[in-house]
Amino acid sequence: MAGKNMRKRKPSAQQNKDGNKKRSSSISHDPFFHNSDSKRRNQFDDEDINSSDDEGEGFDSEGEKEVIAGEEESEEEIIEETPAEKKKRLAEAYLDRMRATEKKEEEEDEELEDEGARKEREGERDSLIAKILQQEQLEESGRLRRAIASRVQKPETTEGFRFLVKHHQPVTAVALSEDDTRGFSASKDGTIVHWDVNSGKTEKYVWPSDDVLKSHGAKDPQGRATKHSKHVLALAVSSDGRYLASGGLDRHVHLWDIRTRQHIQAFPGHKGPVSCLTFRQGTSELFSGSFDRSIKIWNAEDRTYINTLFGHQSEVLTIDSLRKERVLTVGRDRTMHLWKVPEESQLVFRAPASSLECCCFISNDEFLSGSDDGSIEHWNILRKKPVHIVRNAHASLSQFEQRHNGLSNGPLENHAQDSEKLCSTALSWVSSVAVCGSSDLAASGAGNGSIRLWTIESESKGIRPLFELPLVGFVNSLSFAKSGRFLIAGVGQEPRLGRWERNAAARNVVALHPLELS
């Protein structure tokens, strides 16, 4: 009892002082606080976070709350970054990386040089970086376009497509890696295949069990479905060759590790089938379009959801993006949308066709689209209607070309009655278009038995046909090699998004056609 009634001795002032010293020193040396400060400094270079070393300040609960609240407010102020500030920060980081790369290559030589020669070399390095940036900017903006179409040689009659991969059901998507050495394909049976372009060696991706999918973020099937559908409609490959994204009827965006071919993440959120996917060039930013009329933005590196874009009034069918923070989409609402992501704005382009089926960027300011009436449209960012329309691009009757001696490339009224007759079936729907990056070479595919190559000329001249590449079946996906040396096509007996027609004579394959350049 005496022990319980004894009062605790109050520590002396000197002991309080020493204790505060120990606490402050222990916190200052704590790796948790040290790492958090360094991470914050790495993420925001212009922000300095200073800690107080006053010995007289105690670490009571109220003081800690005030400090934490102040840090949260400062972090919120830092996070609020305008699009212009973000572009400036990314540009500075890009320049620093390029300078570091050049400096590392010349580091040994600089050690042997005097100060004057070193400064001269630094000036040459900066001018070289400026030239590289100027070249990239001209190519990305479309002001500098590679002239590849005029160099493509018409193939001989003996040459044709080489079948790389066989699928059991129609191929719905094909994609190429940045270096053009590896390819990926998917089909309606859920098979995802990784193949080598040169050797043709194939490796399949294995879907994990439902328990593993749930642990990776997948939600339970909705509606009548009792298990996750493996039906794949879209593929996309990141520029660094690390990630492969797939989407389909299970309403999820699935992320795969290309190096190990293992499933690593499932992104839920869409309320309809995921119909299209694309990575922004040079980044891990992933865009997905769905039948729920929305476009969602994800980060593959952090495996997080970023934002959702709304604007389409019907299903989103195709999506494309370049290096700039812009996204191009088409839907069954007869519109094509250009999304400016940082500004959170969009431009709407209305097509005269009944439905746009596919689209792709020519440059940041020019686009190409295909319609289910057999037309191919050339667009410019300055006009809300097509600059040029190629009608009956894939006419299903050969007599039409003999009667009119080629394709029409005039106003919308030309051959309107003939187009209604010839493009009434799914065989003539333009189901895929592709453009060789930063060039004037384009391709389009349908179900009429051929792929057409096109030359994209100036606005006054429009689009000019080159020649046809015979291929039986529905061309559901197209992809050019970055060098323009070959063209990959995903072919099937049925269209990608339905079963409106069926060609029993076709094969469900991935086909490669070499392109000889002069």
Short mmCIF file of C-alpha atoms in Angstrom, two decimals, residues 173-513:
data_model
loop_
_atom_site.label_atom_id
_atom_site.label_comp_id
_atom_site.label_asym_id
_atom_site.label_seq_id
_atom_site.Cartn_x
_atom_site.Cartn_y
_atom_site.Cartn_z
CA ALA A 173 -5.46 -7.57 -81.67
CA VAL A 174 -1.77 -7.43 -82.58
CA ALA A 175 0.99 -5.23 -81.15
CA LEU A 176 4.72 -4.75 -81.71
CA SER A 177 7.48 -3.86 -79.29
CA GLU A 178 9.40 -0.60 -79.68
CA ASP A 179 12.38 -2.33 -81.30
CA ASP A 180 10.20 -4.36 -83.74
CA THR A 181 11.74 -7.67 -82.65
CA ARG A 182 8.81 -9.04 -80.65
CA GLY A 183 5.11 -9.22 -81.32
CA PHE A 184 1.96 -9.98 -79.35
CA SER A 185 -1.42 -11.25 -80.47
CA ALA A 186 -4.74 -12.15 -78.85
CA SER A 187 -7.89 -13.92 -79.99
CA LYS A 188 -11.48 -14.48 -78.96
CA ASP A 189 -10.59 -17.72 -77.18
CA GLY A 190 -8.54 -15.75 -74.63
CA THR A 191 -5.14 -16.84 -75.91
CA ILE A 192 -2.34 -14.26 -75.66
CA VAL A 193 0.80 -15.21 -77.58
CA HIS A 194 4.26 -13.65 -77.48
CA TRP A 195 6.27 -14.33 -80.66
CA ASP A 196 9.60 -13.47 -82.25
CA VAL A 197 9.33 -11.58 -85.53
CA ASN A 198 12.41 -13.12 -87.15
CA SER A 199 12.31 -16.73 -85.97
CA GLY A 200 8.56 -17.08 -85.43
CA LYS A 201 9.08 -18.77 -82.04
CA THR A 202 5.96 -18.46 -79.88
CA GLU A 203 5.25 -18.49 -76.15
CA LYS A 204 1.81 -18.38 -74.55
CA TYR A 205 0.72 -16.32 -71.60
CA VAL A 206 -0.99 -18.43 -68.93
CA TRP A 207 -4.03 -16.98 -67.19
CA PRO A 208 -3.86 -17.33 -63.39
CA SER A 209 -6.59 -18.88 -61.28
CA ASP A 210 -9.56 -16.89 -60.03
CA ASP A 211 -8.05 -16.69 -56.56
CA VAL A 212 -4.85 -15.19 -57.94
CA LEU A 213 -6.85 -12.75 -60.07
CA LYS A 214 -8.72 -11.59 -56.97
CA SER A 215 -5.46 -11.11 -55.11
CA HIS A 216 -4.27 -8.95 -58.02
CA GLY A 217 -7.29 -6.67 -57.76
CA ALA A 218 -9.97 -8.35 -59.89
CA LYS A 219 -13.59 -8.06 -58.78
CA ASP A 220 -16.25 -10.77 -58.91
CA PRO A 221 -17.99 -11.25 -62.30
CA GLN A 222 -21.07 -9.11 -62.79
CA GLY A 223 -24.39 -10.01 -64.36
CA ARG A 224 -25.04 -13.57 -65.47
CA ALA A 225 -21.36 -14.47 -65.67
CA THR A 226 -20.16 -16.97 -63.09
CA LYS A 227 -16.45 -16.70 -63.89
CA HIS A 228 -14.04 -14.29 -65.54
CA SER A 229 -14.25 -14.30 -69.32
CA LYS A 230 -10.91 -14.71 -71.10
CA HIS A 231 -12.24 -13.21 -74.34
CA VAL A 232 -9.59 -10.59 -75.29
CA LEU A 233 -10.44 -7.60 -77.48
CA ALA A 234 -7.41 -5.31 -77.13
CA LEU A 235 -3.64 -5.31 -76.47
CA ALA A 236 -1.08 -2.58 -75.82
CA VAL A 237 2.70 -2.64 -75.19
CA SER A 238 4.60 0.00 -73.22
CA SER A 239 7.49 1.79 -74.91
CA ASP A 240 10.07 0.43 -72.47
CA GLY A 241 9.04 -3.15 -73.26
CA ARG A 242 8.16 -4.00 -69.66
CA TYR A 243 4.38 -4.13 -69.64
CA LEU A 244 1.66 -5.70 -71.77
CA ALA A 245 -1.94 -4.64 -71.19
CA SER A 246 -4.97 -6.67 -72.25
CA GLY A 247 -8.69 -6.01 -72.08
CA GLY A 248 -11.85 -7.89 -72.97
CA LEU A 249 -15.30 -9.00 -71.94
CA ASP A 250 -14.53 -9.36 -68.23
CA ARG A 251 -14.51 -5.53 -67.87
CA HIS A 252 -10.98 -5.50 -66.44
CA VAL A 253 -7.69 -4.12 -67.69
CA HIS A 254 -5.04 -6.78 -67.10
CA LEU A 255 -1.36 -5.95 -66.73
CA TRP A 256 1.36 -8.49 -67.58
CA ASP A 257 5.11 -8.50 -67.03
CA ILE A 258 6.68 -9.12 -70.45
CA ARG A 259 9.97 -10.37 -69.01
CA THR A 260 8.37 -13.13 -66.93
CA ARG A 261 5.04 -13.41 -68.84
CA GLN A 262 3.23 -13.33 -65.50
CA HIS A 263 0.01 -11.58 -64.59
CA ILE A 264 0.76 -8.78 -62.12
CA GLN A 265 -2.35 -6.57 -61.84
CA ALA A 266 -6.05 -6.37 -62.70
CA PHE A 267 -7.66 -2.93 -62.89
CA PRO A 268 -11.44 -2.97 -62.24
CA GLY A 269 -13.68 0.02 -62.81
CA HIS A 270 -15.22 -0.30 -66.25
CA LYS A 271 -18.89 -1.27 -66.36
CA GLY A 272 -18.68 -2.72 -69.86
CA PRO A 273 -16.24 -4.72 -72.01
CA VAL A 274 -12.82 -3.10 -72.49
CA SER A 275 -12.66 -2.61 -76.26
CA CYS A 276 -9.38 -0.70 -76.78
CA LEU A 277 -6.08 0.09 -75.07
CA THR A 278 -3.03 2.27 -75.72
CA PHE A 279 0.10 3.40 -73.88
CA ARG A 280 1.29 6.97 -74.23
CA GLN A 281 4.66 6.81 -75.96
CA GLY A 282 7.66 7.04 -73.68
CA THR A 283 5.63 6.67 -70.49
CA SER A 284 3.81 4.07 -68.39
CA GLU A 285 0.51 5.97 -68.75
CA LEU A 286 -2.22 3.63 -70.00
CA PHE A 287 -5.57 4.59 -71.56
CA SER A 288 -8.53 2.21 -71.84
CA GLY A 289 -11.81 2.60 -73.71
CA SER A 290 -14.96 0.64 -72.99
CA PHE A 291 -18.51 -0.08 -74.04
CA ASP A 292 -19.56 1.89 -70.94
CA ARG A 293 -18.75 5.07 -72.99
CA SER A 294 -15.84 6.13 -70.78
CA ILE A 295 -12.05 6.37 -71.11
CA LYS A 296 -9.98 5.61 -68.02
CA ILE A 297 -6.37 6.54 -67.32
CA TRP A 298 -4.02 4.25 -65.37
CA ASN A 299 -0.38 4.22 -64.35
CA ALA A 300 1.25 0.87 -65.06
CA GLU A 301 4.40 1.66 -63.09
CA ASP A 302 2.55 2.59 -59.89
CA ARG A 303 -0.38 0.27 -60.73
CA THR A 304 -2.89 2.94 -59.85
CA TYR A 305 -6.03 4.55 -61.28
CA ILE A 306 -5.68 8.21 -62.32
CA ASN A 307 -8.81 9.62 -63.93
CA THR A 308 -11.91 8.99 -66.08
CA LEU A 309 -12.90 10.90 -69.22
CA PHE A 310 -16.55 11.22 -70.25
CA GLY A 311 -17.98 12.54 -73.50
CA HIS A 312 -19.01 9.72 -75.83
CA GLN A 313 -22.71 8.92 -76.11
CA SER A 314 -22.19 5.33 -77.22
CA GLU A 315 -19.62 2.52 -77.12
CA VAL A 316 -15.96 3.48 -77.50
CA LEU A 317 -14.40 1.28 -80.19
CA THR A 318 -10.81 2.41 -80.87
CA ILE A 319 -8.20 4.52 -79.09
CA ASP A 320 -4.75 5.86 -80.01
CA SER A 321 -2.11 8.17 -78.54
CA LEU A 322 1.34 9.55 -79.32
CA ARG A 323 3.99 11.08 -77.06
CA LYS A 324 1.95 14.21 -76.37
CA GLU A 325 -0.71 14.08 -73.65
CA ARG A 326 -3.55 13.69 -76.12
CA VAL A 327 -5.86 10.75 -76.79
CA LEU A 328 -7.88 10.01 -79.92
CA THR A 329 -11.05 7.89 -79.69
CA VAL A 330 -13.96 6.91 -81.93
CA GLY A 331 -17.34 5.49 -80.97
CA ARG A 332 -20.63 4.32 -82.35
CA ASP A 333 -22.11 7.77 -81.75
CA ARG A 334 -20.60 8.88 -85.13
CA THR A 335 -18.03 11.08 -83.39
CA MET A 336 -14.28 11.17 -82.92
CA HIS A 337 -12.92 12.85 -79.80
CA LEU A 338 -9.49 14.40 -79.27
CA TRP A 339 -8.85 14.57 -75.52
CA LYS A 340 -6.39 17.12 -74.13
CA VAL A 341 -5.63 15.41 -70.84
CA PRO A 342 -3.80 18.15 -68.86
CA GLU A 343 -6.38 20.80 -69.79
CA GLU A 344 -9.27 18.35 -69.20
CA SER A 345 -10.87 19.42 -72.48
CA GLN A 346 -11.92 17.69 -75.69
CA LEU A 347 -12.57 18.42 -79.35
CA VAL A 348 -15.46 16.61 -81.05
CA PHE A 349 -15.33 15.71 -84.76
CA ARG A 350 -18.54 14.50 -86.38
CA ALA A 351 -18.41 11.99 -89.21
CA PRO A 352 -20.91 11.74 -92.07
CA ALA A 353 -20.74 7.93 -91.86
CA SER A 354 -23.21 5.85 -89.89
CA SER A 355 -20.47 4.68 -87.53
CA LEU A 356 -16.73 5.15 -87.17
CA GLU A 357 -14.96 1.85 -86.59
CA CYS A 358 -11.27 2.73 -86.14
CA CYS A 359 -8.85 5.65 -85.91
CA CYS A 360 -5.15 6.49 -85.53
CA PHE A 361 -2.87 9.49 -85.32
CA ILE A 362 -0.93 10.67 -88.38
CA SER A 363 0.63 13.45 -86.30
CA ASN A 364 -0.50 15.50 -83.33
CA ASP A 365 -2.70 17.58 -85.65
CA GLU A 366 -3.81 15.02 -88.27
CA PHE A 367 -5.82 11.81 -87.94
CA LEU A 368 -7.09 8.90 -90.01
CA SER A 369 -10.33 6.99 -89.50
CA GLY A 370 -12.29 4.16 -91.07
CA SER A 371 -16.07 3.74 -91.21
CA ASP A 372 -18.59 0.96 -91.59
CA ASP A 373 -19.78 2.46 -94.90
CA GLY A 374 -16.40 1.60 -96.46
CA SER A 375 -14.95 5.13 -96.27
CA ILE A 376 -11.59 6.37 -95.02
CA GLU A 377 -11.48 9.90 -93.64
CA HIS A 378 -8.53 12.28 -93.34
CA TRP A 379 -8.95 14.82 -90.52
CA ASN A 380 -7.24 18.00 -89.39
CA ILE A 381 -7.44 19.53 -85.94
CA LEU A 382 -8.57 22.87 -87.45
CA ARG A 383 -11.72 21.43 -89.05
CA LYS A 384 -14.62 19.59 -87.48
CA LYS A 385 -15.37 17.68 -90.70
CA PRO A 386 -13.05 15.46 -92.77
CA VAL A 387 -10.56 17.22 -94.99
CA HIS A 388 -10.74 14.34 -97.50
CA ILE A 389 -12.91 11.24 -97.81
CA VAL A 390 -11.98 8.13 -99.77
CA ARG A 391 -15.24 6.38 -100.49
CA ASN A 392 -15.50 2.65 -101.19
CA ALA A 393 -11.95 2.08 -100.01
CA HIS A 394 -12.67 -1.65 -99.71
CA ALA A 395 -15.47 -2.28 -102.18
CA SER A 396 -16.74 -5.84 -102.03
CA LEU A 397 -17.38 -6.06 -105.80
CA SER A 398 -14.51 -5.99 -108.29
CA GLN A 399 -16.77 -4.66 -111.05
CA PHE A 400 -16.94 -1.33 -109.23
CA GLU A 401 -13.26 -0.56 -109.77
CA GLN A 402 -13.43 -1.64 -113.41
CA ARG A 403 -16.45 0.58 -114.01
CA HIS A 404 -15.00 3.69 -112.33
CA ASN A 405 -11.32 3.02 -113.10
CA GLY A 406 -10.09 3.31 -109.53
CA LEU A 407 -11.21 4.76 -106.27
CA SER A 408 -13.01 8.01 -105.82
CA ASN A 409 -11.25 10.68 -103.78
CA GLY A 410 -13.68 13.52 -104.20
CA PRO A 411 -16.57 15.11 -102.34
CA LEU A 412 -19.02 13.19 -100.27
CA GLU A 413 -21.69 13.18 -102.95
CA ASN A 414 -19.65 11.20 -105.46
CA HIS A 415 -20.98 7.71 -106.11
CA ALA A 416 -23.33 7.86 -103.13
CA GLN A 417 -25.75 5.34 -104.57
CA ASP A 418 -22.99 2.90 -105.50
CA SER A 419 -21.48 3.09 -102.02
CA GLU A 420 -24.80 2.15 -100.43
CA LYS A 421 -25.01 -0.95 -102.62
CA LEU A 422 -21.39 -2.05 -102.29
CA CYS A 423 -20.82 -1.33 -98.59
CA SER A 424 -24.00 -2.80 -97.15
CA THR A 425 -22.23 -5.88 -95.77
CA ALA A 426 -19.59 -6.29 -93.07
CA LEU A 427 -17.07 -7.43 -95.69
CA SER A 428 -16.46 -3.83 -96.77
CA TRP A 429 -16.38 -2.24 -93.29
CA VAL A 430 -13.00 -0.60 -92.67
CA SER A 431 -12.17 -2.43 -89.45
CA SER A 432 -8.58 -1.25 -88.95
CA VAL A 433 -6.23 1.53 -90.00
CA ALA A 434 -2.55 2.10 -89.17
CA VAL A 435 0.11 4.70 -89.94
CA CYS A 436 3.86 4.10 -89.92
CA GLY A 437 5.14 6.46 -87.22
CA SER A 438 6.03 10.00 -88.39
CA SER A 439 5.68 9.04 -92.05
CA ASP A 440 3.34 9.32 -95.02
CA LEU A 441 2.60 5.58 -95.25
CA ALA A 442 -0.78 4.21 -94.11
CA ALA A 443 -2.71 0.96 -94.38
CA SER A 444 -6.34 -0.08 -94.04
CA GLY A 445 -8.01 -3.45 -93.67
CA ALA A 446 -11.50 -4.89 -94.10
CA GLY A 447 -13.08 -8.25 -94.88
CA ASN A 448 -13.08 -8.03 -98.67
CA GLY A 449 -9.84 -9.99 -99.15
CA SER A 450 -7.14 -7.33 -99.27
CA ILE A 451 -5.17 -4.74 -97.33
CA ARG A 452 -4.67 -1.39 -99.05
CA LEU A 453 -1.60 0.81 -98.68
CA TRP A 454 -2.00 4.59 -98.98
CA THR A 455 0.15 7.69 -99.38
CA ILE A 456 -0.84 10.56 -97.10
CA GLU A 457 -0.14 13.73 -99.04
CA SER A 458 -0.80 17.38 -98.32
CA GLU A 459 -4.27 18.67 -97.52
CA SER A 460 -4.78 19.87 -101.09
CA LYS A 461 -4.01 16.42 -102.55
CA GLY A 462 -5.50 14.15 -99.91
CA ILE A 463 -4.90 10.39 -99.75
CA ARG A 464 -3.60 8.46 -102.75
CA PRO A 465 -3.82 4.64 -103.05
CA LEU A 466 -0.59 2.71 -103.61
CA PHE A 467 -1.48 -0.96 -104.14
CA GLU A 468 -3.26 -3.91 -102.55
CA LEU A 469 -1.90 -6.83 -100.53
CA PRO A 470 -4.21 -9.86 -100.96
CA LEU A 471 -5.27 -11.48 -97.68
CA VAL A 472 -8.41 -13.54 -97.13
CA GLY A 473 -10.38 -12.86 -93.96
CA PHE A 474 -11.39 -10.01 -91.68
CA VAL A 475 -8.39 -7.78 -90.94
CA ASN A 476 -9.13 -6.90 -87.32
CA SER A 477 -5.82 -5.25 -86.43
CA LEU A 478 -2.82 -3.71 -88.20
CA SER A 479 0.61 -2.58 -87.03
CA PHE A 480 3.59 -1.16 -88.93
CA ALA A 481 7.22 -1.69 -87.97
CA LYS A 482 8.82 1.59 -86.86
CA SER A 483 11.30 1.27 -89.72
CA GLY A 484 8.55 0.59 -92.28
CA ARG A 485 10.18 -2.73 -93.26
CA PHE A 486 7.12 -4.90 -92.66
CA LEU A 487 3.42 -4.88 -91.83
CA ILE A 488 1.67 -7.11 -89.27
CA ALA A 489 -2.00 -8.06 -89.64
CA GLY A 490 -4.33 -9.90 -87.28
CA VAL A 491 -6.85 -11.87 -89.35
CA GLY A 492 -9.90 -13.92 -88.47
CA GLN A 493 -12.98 -15.57 -89.86
CA GLU A 494 -15.18 -13.04 -88.02
CA PRO A 495 -15.08 -9.32 -87.20
CA ARG A 496 -13.37 -8.27 -83.97
CA LEU A 497 -16.45 -7.09 -82.07
CA GLY A 498 -19.16 -9.42 -83.33
CA ARG A 499 -20.32 -12.19 -85.65
CA TRP A 500 -22.17 -10.24 -88.33
CA GLU A 501 -20.40 -12.16 -91.10
CA ARG A 502 -18.27 -15.28 -91.31
CA ASN A 503 -15.72 -16.29 -93.93
CA ALA A 504 -15.08 -20.01 -93.60
CA ALA A 505 -12.25 -19.87 -96.15
CA ALA A 506 -10.20 -17.51 -93.97
CA ARG A 507 -7.62 -18.53 -91.38
CA ASN A 508 -7.26 -17.21 -87.83
CA VAL A 509 -3.64 -16.14 -88.05
CA VAL A 510 -1.10 -13.38 -87.53
CA ALA A 511 0.34 -12.51 -90.94
CA LEU A 512 3.52 -10.60 -91.80
CA HIS A 513 4.19 -8.92 -95.13
#
